[in-house]
Amino acid sequence: MTHFDFKEWADLYQVDPAAFEQRREAVLESYVASVDPERRQSLEQTLFRIRMIRQRAKSPLQSALESSKLMWESFGKLREQVQKLERELTPAPLKQNGLRLISSDGTGNGDPTDLDATEVPASPCVYSSARIIQFTASGKRAH
């Protein structure tokens, strides 16, 4: 079914609710059959759960609310998977190692954001003059 005509479906329900249900089931079954086999079982299970909700519900409103709850549970699981993937793809923060960045003239407060990113050294040998200054855990210079 590529086009859904709400008025047509609503009119069918008003005239013949049994025919509406029969057509609705046929459309659902047709869609499930068209899905890739590896996803079909999951879809069939979800459809079964919705059918059971509809069967047990005391009213259409209760059925809609229970189905909505099922949808939000599924959405929550999807959100958890996305967050897990984001955590796996986000690099871990660098551990503090007691080293502090300083400029070549020995000044600097150790904040790498204070360094001018536009100043790119002409060659890697510029870094050979770097000094390593050890600091304690409290941030004071070690002797």
Tab-separated table of C-alpha atoms in Angstrom:
chain	number	residue	atom	x	y	z
A	1	MET	CA	0.000	0.000	0.000
A	2	THR	CA	1.733	3.168	-1.151
A	3	HIS	CA	-1.077	5.666	-0.555
A	4	PHE	CA	-3.283	5.865	2.532
A	5	ASP	CA	-6.670	7.494	2.017
A	6	PHE	CA	-7.981	8.215	5.496
A	7	LYS	CA	-11.467	9.139	4.282
A	8	GLU	CA	-11.781	5.868	2.380
A	9	TRP	CA	-10.772	3.860	5.453
A	10	ALA	CA	-13.042	5.885	7.764
A	11	ASP	CA	-15.988	5.446	5.389
A	12	LEU	CA	-15.364	1.694	5.201
A	13	TYR	CA	-15.326	1.473	8.996
A	14	GLN	CA	-18.609	3.399	9.226
A	15	VAL	CA	-20.340	1.234	6.604
A	16	ASP	CA	-18.855	-2.198	7.416
A	17	PRO	CA	-16.531	-2.536	10.462
A	18	ALA	CA	-15.921	-6.241	9.736
A	19	ALA	CA	-14.752	-5.458	6.181
A	20	PHE	CA	-12.544	-2.696	7.621
A	21	GLU	CA	-10.876	-5.184	10.012
A	22	GLN	CA	-10.471	-7.748	7.249
A	23	ARG	CA	-8.839	-5.191	4.950
A	24	ARG	CA	-6.640	-3.855	7.778
A	25	GLU	CA	-5.371	-7.374	8.552
A	26	ALA	CA	-4.710	-8.046	4.855
A	27	VAL	CA	-2.661	-4.836	4.537
A	28	LEU	CA	-0.663	-5.659	7.687
A	29	GLU	CA	0.041	-9.231	6.547
A	30	SER	CA	1.067	-7.995	3.104
A	31	TYR	CA	3.494	-5.511	4.630
A	32	VAL	CA	5.010	-8.075	7.015
A	33	ALA	CA	5.526	-10.465	4.094
A	34	SER	CA	7.377	-7.737	2.159
A	35	VAL	CA	9.944	-7.100	4.920
A	36	ASP	CA	13.448	-8.606	4.813
A	37	PRO	CA	13.490	-12.053	6.483
A	38	GLU	CA	15.998	-10.996	9.167
A	39	ARG	CA	13.609	-8.261	10.391
A	40	ARG	CA	10.351	-10.100	9.763
A	41	GLN	CA	10.311	-12.110	12.996
A	42	SER	CA	10.707	-9.004	15.139
A	43	LEU	CA	7.903	-7.290	13.244
A	44	GLU	CA	5.649	-10.343	13.619
A	45	GLN	CA	6.302	-10.366	17.370
A	46	THR	CA	5.426	-6.681	17.666
A	47	LEU	CA	2.269	-7.186	15.626
A	48	PHE	CA	1.316	-10.126	17.863
A	49	ARG	CA	1.775	-7.979	20.973
A	50	ILE	CA	-0.424	-5.249	19.489
A	51	ARG	CA	-3.105	-7.791	18.596
A	52	MET	CA	-3.073	-9.119	22.168
A	53	ILE	CA	-3.335	-5.586	23.544
A	54	ARG	CA	-6.344	-4.917	21.314
A	55	GLN	CA	-7.961	-8.200	22.314
A	56	ARG	CA	-7.553	-7.634	26.077
A	57	ALA	CA	-8.476	-3.948	26.065
A	58	LYS	CA	-11.870	-2.978	27.434
A	59	SER	CA	-12.162	-0.019	25.068
A	60	PRO	CA	-10.530	1.407	21.945
A	61	LEU	CA	-9.037	4.166	24.106
A	62	GLN	CA	-7.387	1.641	26.431
A	63	SER	CA	-6.069	-0.217	23.383
A	64	ALA	CA	-4.611	2.990	21.965
A	65	LEU	CA	-2.997	3.906	25.297
A	66	GLU	CA	-1.441	0.457	25.735
A	67	SER	CA	-0.179	0.475	22.136
A	68	SER	CA	1.286	3.932	22.706
A	69	LYS	CA	3.034	2.646	25.834
A	70	LEU	CA	4.506	-0.200	23.774
A	71	MET	CA	5.759	2.312	21.202
A	72	TRP	CA	7.437	4.468	23.877
A	73	GLU	CA	9.104	1.402	25.420
A	74	SER	CA	10.496	0.542	21.998
A	75	PHE	CA	11.618	4.131	21.502
A	76	GLY	CA	13.387	4.047	24.885
A	77	LYS	CA	15.282	0.902	23.896
A	78	LEU	CA	16.286	2.518	20.609
A	79	ARG	CA	17.475	5.638	22.463
A	80	GLU	CA	19.576	3.472	24.816
A	81	GLN	CA	21.216	1.764	21.839
A	82	VAL	CA	22.000	5.119	20.200
A	83	GLN	CA	23.518	6.412	23.452
A	84	LYS	CA	25.582	3.236	23.802
A	85	LEU	CA	26.863	3.659	20.243
A	86	GLU	CA	27.696	7.316	20.901
A	87	ARG	CA	29.684	6.330	24.014
A	88	GLU	CA	31.586	3.706	22.020
A	89	LEU	CA	32.411	6.182	19.255
A	90	THR	CA	33.385	9.075	21.538
A	91	PRO	CA	37.087	9.011	22.401
A	92	ALA	CA	37.903	8.756	26.089
A	93	PRO	CA	39.170	11.965	27.680
A	94	LEU	CA	42.919	12.218	28.081
A	95	LYS	CA	44.181	11.273	31.518
A	96	GLN	CA	46.091	13.810	33.585
A	97	ASN	CA	49.769	12.902	33.386
A	98	GLY	CA	51.399	15.715	35.320
A	99	LEU	CA	52.735	17.450	32.193
A	100	ARG	CA	51.913	21.021	31.321
A	101	LEU	CA	52.162	22.735	27.934
A	102	ILE	CA	54.452	25.742	27.810
A	103	SER	CA	55.571	27.988	24.994
A	104	SER	CA	59.138	27.898	23.650
A	105	ASP	CA	60.107	30.916	25.790
A	106	GLY	CA	59.089	29.056	28.965
A	107	THR	CA	55.856	30.928	29.587
A	108	GLY	CA	52.324	29.587	29.634
A	109	ASN	CA	49.824	28.498	32.203
A	110	GLY	CA	49.391	24.954	30.911
A	111	ASP	CA	46.081	25.602	29.193
A	112	PRO	CA	46.339	24.336	25.598
A	113	THR	CA	43.525	26.693	24.583
A	114	ASP	CA	45.847	29.630	25.334
A	115	LEU	CA	48.218	28.579	22.552
A	116	ASP	CA	47.824	30.332	19.223
A	117	ALA	CA	46.525	27.674	16.823
A	118	THR	CA	47.457	29.803	13.813
A	119	GLU	CA	51.160	29.485	14.577
A	120	VAL	CA	52.175	26.258	12.907
A	121	PRO	CA	55.867	25.376	13.198
A	122	ALA	CA	57.766	25.261	9.907
A	123	SER	CA	59.418	21.966	10.794
A	124	PRO	CA	59.137	19.316	13.503
A	125	CYS	CA	62.588	20.223	14.864
A	126	VAL	CA	61.062	23.243	16.640
A	127	TYR	CA	59.750	20.841	19.257
A	128	SER	CA	63.224	19.538	20.050
A	129	SER	CA	63.788	22.532	22.330
A	130	ALA	CA	60.810	21.652	24.522
A	131	ARG	CA	61.460	21.189	28.217
A	132	ILE	CA	59.610	18.736	30.429
A	133	ILE	CA	58.705	20.186	33.783
A	134	GLN	CA	57.363	17.729	36.327
A	135	PHE	CA	54.481	18.717	38.552
A	136	THR	CA	52.989	17.019	41.576
A	137	ALA	CA	49.364	15.932	41.826
A	138	SER	CA	48.523	19.256	43.503
A	139	GLY	CA	49.812	21.124	40.449
A	140	LYS	CA	52.960	22.465	42.134
A	141	ARG	CA	56.291	22.176	40.422
A	142	ALA	CA	58.346	19.185	41.550
A	143	HIS	CA	61.969	19.828	42.549
